[in-house]
PDB file of C-alpha atoms in Angstrom:
ATOM      1  CA  GLU A   1     138.035  19.759 167.765  1.00  0.00           C
ATOM      2  CA  ALA A   2     138.583  22.187 165.744  1.00  0.00           C
ATOM      3  CA  GLN A   3     141.460  23.473 165.967  1.00  0.00           C
ATOM      4  CA  VAL A   4     145.010  25.934 165.309  1.00  0.00           C
ATOM      5  CA  THR A   5     147.756  23.779 166.781  1.00  0.00           C
ATOM      6  CA  GLN A   6     151.506  25.878 167.588  1.00  0.00           C
ATOM      7  CA  ASN A   7     154.496  24.837 169.769  1.00  0.00           C
ATOM      8  CA  PRO A   8     156.025  25.498 172.254  1.00  0.00           C
ATOM      9  CA  ARG A   9     153.682  28.008 173.340  1.00  0.00           C
ATOM     10  CA  TYR A  10     156.648  29.649 175.222  1.00  0.00           C
ATOM     11  CA  LEU A  11     159.841  29.430 174.805  1.00  0.00           C
ATOM     12  CA  ILE A  12     163.246  31.742 175.520  1.00  0.00           C
ATOM     13  CA  THR A  13     166.357  31.281 173.216  1.00  0.00           C
ATOM     14  CA  VAL A  14     169.458  32.749 172.384  1.00  0.00           C
ATOM     15  CA  THR A  15     171.012  34.531 169.853  1.00  0.00           C
ATOM     16  CA  GLY A  16     171.933  32.403 166.893  1.00  0.00           C
ATOM     17  CA  LYS A  17     170.091  29.343 168.375  1.00  0.00           C
ATOM     18  CA  LYS A  18     168.248  27.746 164.712  1.00  0.00           C
ATOM     19  CA  LEU A  19     164.133  27.430 166.740  1.00  0.00           C
ATOM     20  CA  THR A  20     160.928  25.828 164.565  1.00  0.00           C
ATOM     21  CA  VAL A  21     157.841  26.740 165.409  1.00  0.00           C
ATOM     22  CA  THR A  22     155.509  23.834 164.405  1.00  0.00           C
ATOM     23  CA  CYS A  23     151.626  25.179 163.441  1.00  0.00           C
ATOM     24  CA  SER A  24     149.357  22.358 162.447  1.00  0.00           C
ATOM     25  CA  GLN A  25     144.882  22.539 161.620  1.00  0.00           C
ATOM     26  CA  ASN A  26     142.276  19.685 161.423  1.00  0.00           C
ATOM     27  CA  MET A  27     140.277  21.905 159.387  1.00  0.00           C
ATOM     28  CA  ASN A  28     141.849  20.787 155.674  1.00  0.00           C
ATOM     29  CA  HIS A  29     142.577  25.444 155.055  1.00  0.00           C
ATOM     30  CA  GLU A  30     143.569  25.149 152.244  1.00  0.00           C
ATOM     31  CA  TYR A  31     145.338  28.773 153.465  1.00  0.00           C
ATOM     32  CA  MET A  32     147.555  29.762 156.747  1.00  0.00           C
ATOM     33  CA  SER A  33     149.005  31.827 157.833  1.00  0.00           C
ATOM     34  CA  TRP A  34     152.190  33.528 160.506  1.00  0.00           C
ATOM     35  CA  TYR A  35     151.135  36.797 162.420  1.00  0.00           C
ATOM     36  CA  ARG A  36     153.937  37.971 164.529  1.00  0.00           C
ATOM     37  CA  GLN A  37     152.309  40.846 167.785  1.00  0.00           C
ATOM     38  CA  ASP A  38     154.055  43.680 169.444  1.00  0.00           C
ATOM     39  CA  PRO A  39     152.366  45.873 171.315  1.00  0.00           C
ATOM     40  CA  GLY A  40     151.240  49.196 169.327  1.00  0.00           C
ATOM     41  CA  LEU A  41     151.922  48.147 166.062  1.00  0.00           C
ATOM     42  CA  GLY A  42     148.960  44.906 166.338  1.00  0.00           C
ATOM     43  CA  LEU A  43     149.641  41.811 164.636  1.00  0.00           C
ATOM     44  CA  ARG A  44     151.718  41.622 161.109  1.00  0.00           C
ATOM     45  CA  GLN A  45     151.970  39.072 158.556  1.00  0.00           C
ATOM     46  CA  ILE A  46     155.120  37.391 159.002  1.00  0.00           C
ATOM     47  CA  TYR A  47     154.442  34.247 155.332  1.00  0.00           C
ATOM     48  CA  TYR A  48     151.474  32.846 153.700  1.00  0.00           C
ATOM     49  CA  SER A  49     150.727  29.852 152.002  1.00  0.00           C
ATOM     50  CA  MET A  50     147.783  29.378 149.794  1.00  0.00           C
ATOM     51  CA  ASN A  51     148.576  25.498 149.385  1.00  0.00           C
ATOM     52  CA  VAL A  52     150.618  23.157 149.820  1.00  0.00           C
ATOM     53  CA  GLU A  53     154.169  24.350 148.283  1.00  0.00           C
ATOM     54  CA  VAL A  54     152.337  27.935 148.122  1.00  0.00           C
ATOM     55  CA  THR A  55     154.290  30.297 150.393  1.00  0.00           C
ATOM     56  CA  ASP A  56     154.869  33.705 149.593  1.00  0.00           C
ATOM     57  CA  LYS A  57     156.341  36.784 151.947  1.00  0.00           C
ATOM     58  CA  GLY A  58     154.395  38.835 154.438  1.00  0.00           C
ATOM     59  CA  ASP A  59     154.588  43.027 155.715  1.00  0.00           C
ATOM     60  CA  VAL A  60     157.841  41.576 157.713  1.00  0.00           C
ATOM     61  CA  PRO A  61     159.842  38.618 155.668  1.00  0.00           C
ATOM     62  CA  GLU A  62     163.387  39.393 156.878  1.00  0.00           C
ATOM     63  CA  GLY A  63     165.108  36.404 159.572  1.00  0.00           C
ATOM     64  CA  TYR A  64     161.976  34.019 158.835  1.00  0.00           C
ATOM     65  CA  LYS A  65     161.417  30.693 156.139  1.00  0.00           C
ATOM     66  CA  VAL A  66     158.347  28.277 155.872  1.00  0.00           C
ATOM     67  CA  SER A  67     157.923  25.751 154.380  1.00  0.00           C
ATOM     68  CA  ARG A  68     154.226  23.296 153.286  1.00  0.00           C
ATOM     69  CA  LYS A  69     155.406  20.099 152.559  1.00  0.00           C
ATOM     70  CA  GLU A  70     151.227  18.804 154.017  1.00  0.00           C
ATOM     71  CA  LYS A  71     148.696  20.088 154.116  1.00  0.00           C
ATOM     72  CA  ARG A  72     148.256  20.825 157.557  1.00  0.00           C
ATOM     73  CA  ASN A  73     151.514  22.326 158.970  1.00  0.00           C
ATOM     74  CA  PHE A  74     152.475  24.899 158.113  1.00  0.00           C
ATOM     75  CA  PRO A  75     156.486  25.307 160.092  1.00  0.00           C
ATOM     76  CA  LEU A  76     157.837  29.122 161.287  1.00  0.00           C
ATOM     77  CA  ILE A  77     162.177  27.800 161.258  1.00  0.00           C
ATOM     78  CA  LEU A  78     164.273  31.522 162.732  1.00  0.00           C
ATOM     79  CA  GLU A  79     167.655  30.449 160.907  1.00  0.00           C
ATOM     80  CA  SER A  80     169.802  32.697 163.316  1.00  0.00           C
ATOM     81  CA  PRO A  81     167.626  34.178 165.627  1.00  0.00           C
ATOM     82  CA  SER A  82     167.825  37.638 166.742  1.00  0.00           C
ATOM     83  CA  PRO A  83     166.812  39.951 169.874  1.00  0.00           C
ATOM     84  CA  ASN A  84     164.178  41.948 167.496  1.00  0.00           C
ATOM     85  CA  GLN A  85     162.518  39.304 166.937  1.00  0.00           C
ATOM     86  CA  THR A  86     161.382  38.889 170.529  1.00  0.00           C
ATOM     87  CA  SER A  87     157.464  38.571 169.969  1.00  0.00           C
ATOM     88  CA  LEU A  88     154.744  36.444 170.068  1.00  0.00           C
ATOM     89  CA  TYR A  89     153.387  34.488 167.106  1.00  0.00           C
ATOM     90  CA  PHE A  90     150.409  33.182 165.857  1.00  0.00           C
ATOM     91  CA  CYS A  91     149.424  30.800 162.816  1.00  0.00           C
ATOM     92  CA  ALA A  92     146.152  30.390 161.568  1.00  0.00           C
ATOM     93  CA  SER A  93     144.112  29.395 158.755  1.00  0.00           C
ATOM     94  CA  SER A  94     141.218  29.493 156.769  1.00  0.00           C
ATOM     95  CA  PHE A  95     139.279  27.764 154.115  1.00  0.00           C
ATOM     96  CA  HIS A  96     140.126  31.191 151.455  1.00  0.00           C
ATOM     97  CA  VAL A  97     141.122  34.391 152.379  1.00  0.00           C
ATOM     98  CA  GLY A  98     139.208  36.353 149.301  1.00  0.00           C
ATOM     99  CA  THR A  99     136.277  37.357 147.035  1.00  0.00           C
ATOM    100  CA  THR A 100     135.538  34.352 145.479  1.00  0.00           C
ATOM    101  CA  ALA A 101     134.641  32.527 149.115  1.00  0.00           C
ATOM    102  CA  ASN A 102     134.102  33.481 152.483  1.00  0.00           C
ATOM    103  CA  THR A 103     135.722  36.580 152.857  1.00  0.00           C
ATOM    104  CA  GLY A 104     138.629  36.370 155.586  1.00  0.00           C
ATOM    105  CA  GLU A 105     137.454  33.716 158.553  1.00  0.00           C
ATOM    106  CA  LEU A 106     140.662  33.132 160.016  1.00  0.00           C
ATOM    107  CA  PHE A 107     141.333  30.693 162.772  1.00  0.00           C
ATOM    108  CA  PHE A 108     143.915  31.535 164.827  1.00  0.00           C
ATOM    109  CA  GLY A 109     146.303  29.229 166.909  1.00  0.00           C
ATOM    110  CA  GLU A 110     146.895  30.178 170.440  1.00  0.00           C
ATOM    111  CA  GLY A 111     150.109  31.524 169.821  1.00  0.00           C
ATOM    112  CA  SER A 112     153.418  31.024 171.306  1.00  0.00           C
ATOM    113  CA  ARG A 113     156.084  34.019 173.379  1.00  0.00           C
ATOM    114  CA  LEU A 114     159.447  33.539 171.814  1.00  0.00           C
ATOM    115  CA  THR A 115     162.692  35.228 173.600  1.00  0.00           C
ATOM    116  CA  VAL A 116     165.831  35.339 171.884  1.00  0.00           C
ATOM    117  CA  LEU A 117     168.445  37.113 174.262  1.00  0.00           C
TER     118      LEU A 117
ATOM    119  CA  GLY B   1     150.295  54.282 151.897  1.00  0.00           C
ATOM    120  CA  GLU B   2     148.405  51.514 152.845  1.00  0.00           C
ATOM    121  CA  SER B   3     146.895  51.280 156.673  1.00  0.00           C
ATOM    122  CA  VAL B   4     143.603  50.314 158.927  1.00  0.00           C
ATOM    123  CA  GLY B   5     144.377  51.950 162.283  1.00  0.00           C
ATOM    124  CA  LEU B   6     141.634  52.401 164.884  1.00  0.00           C
ATOM    125  CA  HIS B   7     140.886  55.603 166.284  1.00  0.00           C
ATOM    126  CA  LEU B   8     141.378  55.066 169.799  1.00  0.00           C
ATOM    127  CA  PRO B   9     143.216  52.567 171.454  1.00  0.00           C
ATOM    128  CA  THR B  10     141.794  51.971 175.074  1.00  0.00           C
ATOM    129  CA  LEU B  11     137.565  51.930 175.850  1.00  0.00           C
ATOM    130  CA  SER B  12     135.896  51.952 178.888  1.00  0.00           C
ATOM    131  CA  VAL B  13     132.726  51.196 179.233  1.00  0.00           C
ATOM    132  CA  GLN B  14     129.543  49.888 181.687  1.00  0.00           C
ATOM    133  CA  GLU B  15     128.656  47.100 182.213  1.00  0.00           C
ATOM    134  CA  GLY B  16     125.324  47.112 179.907  1.00  0.00           C
ATOM    135  CA  ASP B  17     125.834  49.716 177.593  1.00  0.00           C
ATOM    136  CA  ASN B  18     126.751  49.609 174.125  1.00  0.00           C
ATOM    137  CA  SER B  19     130.066  49.858 172.735  1.00  0.00           C
ATOM    138  CA  ILE B  20     131.575  51.540 169.490  1.00  0.00           C
ATOM    139  CA  ILE B  21     134.536  50.514 168.213  1.00  0.00           C
ATOM    140  CA  ASN B  22     135.970  52.482 165.088  1.00  0.00           C
ATOM    141  CA  CYS B  23     138.417  52.246 162.535  1.00  0.00           C
ATOM    142  CA  ALA B  24     139.611  53.705 160.226  1.00  0.00           C
ATOM    143  CA  TYR B  25     141.026  52.492 156.346  1.00  0.00           C
ATOM    144  CA  SER B  26     142.673  54.000 153.664  1.00  0.00           C
ATOM    145  CA  ASN B  27     142.721  50.822 150.915  1.00  0.00           C
ATOM    146  CA  SER B  28     139.058  52.537 148.678  1.00  0.00           C
ATOM    147  CA  ALA B  29     140.008  48.652 146.567  1.00  0.00           C
ATOM    148  CA  SER B  30     138.963  46.356 149.419  1.00  0.00           C
ATOM    149  CA  ASP B  31     136.280  43.967 149.041  1.00  0.00           C
ATOM    150  CA  TYR B  32     135.716  43.708 152.888  1.00  0.00           C
ATOM    151  CA  PHE B  33     136.735  44.308 156.083  1.00  0.00           C
ATOM    152  CA  ILE B  34     136.478  41.710 159.639  1.00  0.00           C
ATOM    153  CA  TRP B  35     136.920  42.195 163.172  1.00  0.00           C
ATOM    154  CA  TYR B  36     138.472  40.402 165.056  1.00  0.00           C
ATOM    155  CA  LYS B  37     138.634  40.595 169.632  1.00  0.00           C
ATOM    156  CA  GLN B  38     141.396  39.127 171.010  1.00  0.00           C
ATOM    157  CA  GLU B  39     140.570  38.032 175.061  1.00  0.00           C
ATOM    158  CA  SER B  40     143.705  37.924 177.063  1.00  0.00           C
ATOM    159  CA  GLY B  41     146.251  35.451 176.167  1.00  0.00           C
ATOM    160  CA  LYS B  42     144.717  34.161 173.271  1.00  0.00           C
ATOM    161  CA  GLY B  43     144.743  33.897 169.746  1.00  0.00           C
ATOM    162  CA  PRO B  44     142.180  36.469 168.254  1.00  0.00           C
ATOM    163  CA  GLN B  45     138.789  35.946 166.972  1.00  0.00           C
ATOM    164  CA  PHE B  46     136.656  36.003 164.371  1.00  0.00           C
ATOM    165  CA  ILE B  47     133.491  38.509 165.146  1.00  0.00           C
ATOM    166  CA  ILE B  48     132.056  39.758 161.638  1.00  0.00           C
ATOM    167  CA  ASP B  49     132.592  40.714 157.864  1.00  0.00           C
ATOM    168  CA  ILE B  50     131.205  42.990 156.402  1.00  0.00           C
ATOM    169  CA  ARG B  51     131.497  43.208 151.877  1.00  0.00           C
ATOM    170  CA  SER B  52     131.990  46.485 150.218  1.00  0.00           C
ATOM    171  CA  ASN B  53     129.265  46.375 148.754  1.00  0.00           C
ATOM    172  CA  MET B  54     127.673  46.593 152.185  1.00  0.00           C
ATOM    173  CA  ASP B  55     126.738  49.609 154.923  1.00  0.00           C
ATOM    174  CA  LYS B  56     126.062  47.694 157.985  1.00  0.00           C
ATOM    175  CA  ARG B  57     125.558  43.962 158.925  1.00  0.00           C
ATOM    176  CA  GLN B  58     124.421  42.267 161.879  1.00  0.00           C
ATOM    177  CA  GLY B  59     125.167  39.765 164.357  1.00  0.00           C
ATOM    178  CA  GLN B  60     124.650  38.503 167.588  1.00  0.00           C
ATOM    179  CA  ARG B  61     124.730  41.738 169.978  1.00  0.00           C
ATOM    180  CA  VAL B  62     127.216  42.922 167.401  1.00  0.00           C
ATOM    181  CA  THR B  63     125.871  45.342 163.940  1.00  0.00           C
ATOM    182  CA  VAL B  64     129.268  46.685 161.946  1.00  0.00           C
ATOM    183  CA  LEU B  65     128.604  50.171 159.675  1.00  0.00           C
ATOM    184  CA  LEU B  66     131.358  50.305 156.458  1.00  0.00           C
ATOM    185  CA  ASN B  67     130.986  54.496 155.499  1.00  0.00           C
ATOM    186  CA  LYS B  68     133.176  54.368 152.429  1.00  0.00           C
ATOM    187  CA  THR B  69     132.522  57.989 151.872  1.00  0.00           C
ATOM    188  CA  VAL B  70     135.311  58.781 155.275  1.00  0.00           C
ATOM    189  CA  LYS B  71     137.363  55.454 155.197  1.00  0.00           C
ATOM    190  CA  HIS B  72     135.749  54.765 158.477  1.00  0.00           C
ATOM    191  CA  LEU B  73     134.747  51.806 160.139  1.00  0.00           C
ATOM    192  CA  SER B  74     132.833  50.643 163.468  1.00  0.00           C
ATOM    193  CA  LEU B  75     131.972  48.555 165.529  1.00  0.00           C
ATOM    194  CA  GLN B  76     129.192  48.218 167.602  1.00  0.00           C
ATOM    195  CA  ILE B  77     128.946  46.398 171.022  1.00  0.00           C
ATOM    196  CA  ALA B  78     125.019  45.788 172.142  1.00  0.00           C
ATOM    197  CA  ALA B  79     124.166  45.613 175.918  1.00  0.00           C
ATOM    198  CA  THR B  80     128.313  45.263 176.892  1.00  0.00           C
ATOM    199  CA  GLN B  81     129.471  42.201 179.462  1.00  0.00           C
ATOM    200  CA  PRO B  82     132.235  41.601 181.476  1.00  0.00           C
ATOM    201  CA  GLY B  83     133.309  38.773 178.522  1.00  0.00           C
ATOM    202  CA  ASP B  84     133.457  41.646 175.943  1.00  0.00           C
ATOM    203  CA  SER B  85     136.508  42.657 177.493  1.00  0.00           C
ATOM    204  CA  ALA B  86     139.163  42.069 174.963  1.00  0.00           C
ATOM    205  CA  VAL B  87     141.481  44.108 172.384  1.00  0.00           C
ATOM    206  CA  TYR B  88     139.734  44.114 169.029  1.00  0.00           C
ATOM    207  CA  PHE B  89     141.026  44.631 165.822  1.00  0.00           C
ATOM    208  CA  CYS B  90     140.056  45.229 162.730  1.00  0.00           C
ATOM    209  CA  ALA B  91     141.125  43.993 159.198  1.00  0.00           C
ATOM    210  CA  GLU B  92     141.849  44.268 155.185  1.00  0.00           C
ATOM    211  CA  PRO B  93     142.883  43.297 153.112  1.00  0.00           C
ATOM    212  CA  LYS B  94     146.829  44.971 151.532  1.00  0.00           C
ATOM    213  CA  GLY B  95     146.676  46.407 148.537  1.00  0.00           C
ATOM    214  CA  SER B  96     144.777  43.916 145.250  1.00  0.00           C
ATOM    215  CA  ASN B  97     145.682  40.499 147.315  1.00  0.00           C
ATOM    216  CA  ASP B  98     143.495  39.393 148.843  1.00  0.00           C
ATOM    217  CA  TYR B  99     146.425  36.686 151.023  1.00  0.00           C
ATOM    218  CA  LYS B 100     147.736  39.635 152.353  1.00  0.00           C
ATOM    219  CA  LEU B 101     145.464  40.952 156.039  1.00  0.00           C
ATOM    220  CA  SER B 102     146.181  44.059 157.178  1.00  0.00           C
ATOM    221  CA  PHE B 103     145.124  45.017 160.965  1.00  0.00           C
ATOM    222  CA  GLY B 104     144.756  47.175 163.459  1.00  0.00           C
ATOM    223  CA  ALA B 105     146.948  48.182 166.681  1.00  0.00           C
ATOM    224  CA  GLY B 106     143.615  47.139 168.232  1.00  0.00           C
ATOM    225  CA  THR B 107     141.557  48.603 170.612  1.00  0.00           C
ATOM    226  CA  THR B 108     141.718  47.186 174.311  1.00  0.00           C
ATOM    227  CA  VAL B 109     137.923  47.354 175.745  1.00  0.00           C
ATOM    228  CA  THR B 110     136.998  47.346 179.193  1.00  0.00           C
ATOM    229  CA  VAL B 111     133.843  46.335 180.800  1.00  0.00           C
ATOM    230  CA  ARG B 112     132.751  48.232 184.224  1.00  0.00           C
ATOM    231  CA  ALA B 113     130.924  46.203 186.152  1.00  0.00           C
TER     232      ALA B 113
END
C-alpha cells in the first residue's frame, strides 16, 4: 500500500531533550516536506527536499533540522525542543511539485502530535 | 505579502445540498492552485487542482472555479454527504518557488443530517 509513515504518532517530551520524528515513503517520490499545523494558522512549511541531499528551508525552519540521505526517508530533528514547538506535524511527499509535472498532489502522513513541556 | 485565505472558517450544510467553499489568494503569479481535505485525526488529502490557464475544472462531485480577475478560488461540492465533513484547505505556490506551498487556514465543513 502506498503510504507516508510517520513515527511517533504521539510524543510528550520536555524542553531541551533532543528528538527525531521519522518519515518514510514507499512511493519512490523525489519531493518530501514537513509541515506543522497549529489552530488558526493552517499548515506551515518547515523544510522541504527536492531529492537526496537537497534540502531547503520553508516558512518556519527555526529550531528544526532535516536530512535526506535516502530517497525514502526524511527525518525531522528538534535539537532542543521548546514549548512553542508543541504542534501537530505532517510529513508529505510527491513525485514532483511544480508546473512541469503534477501540480502538487502531496501525499500526507497521518501526523505526529508533539507536546513539549 | 503573499497569502492564501479562506472567506469563512466554518460552513454548515444540509445533507444533499451543494457546498461552496471560498478562497482568496494574493499571488498573481501562481501557476496552479490545489484543494485539500482533512478529516478529523488524519492528514490532508488531495482533492483537485487547477492550473492558472483554466477557469473551471470538474472532478467527481467537486468543481473548482478560478476567477483570476478578483483572485478568487472556490470549491463546489455537489450533493454534500456526511463523509464530506472535514476541514478544506486551498493552497498555492509561494512566490516563484513551486516547492514552497502556502496553505490557507482552512474552512471546517459540517454536514447536518
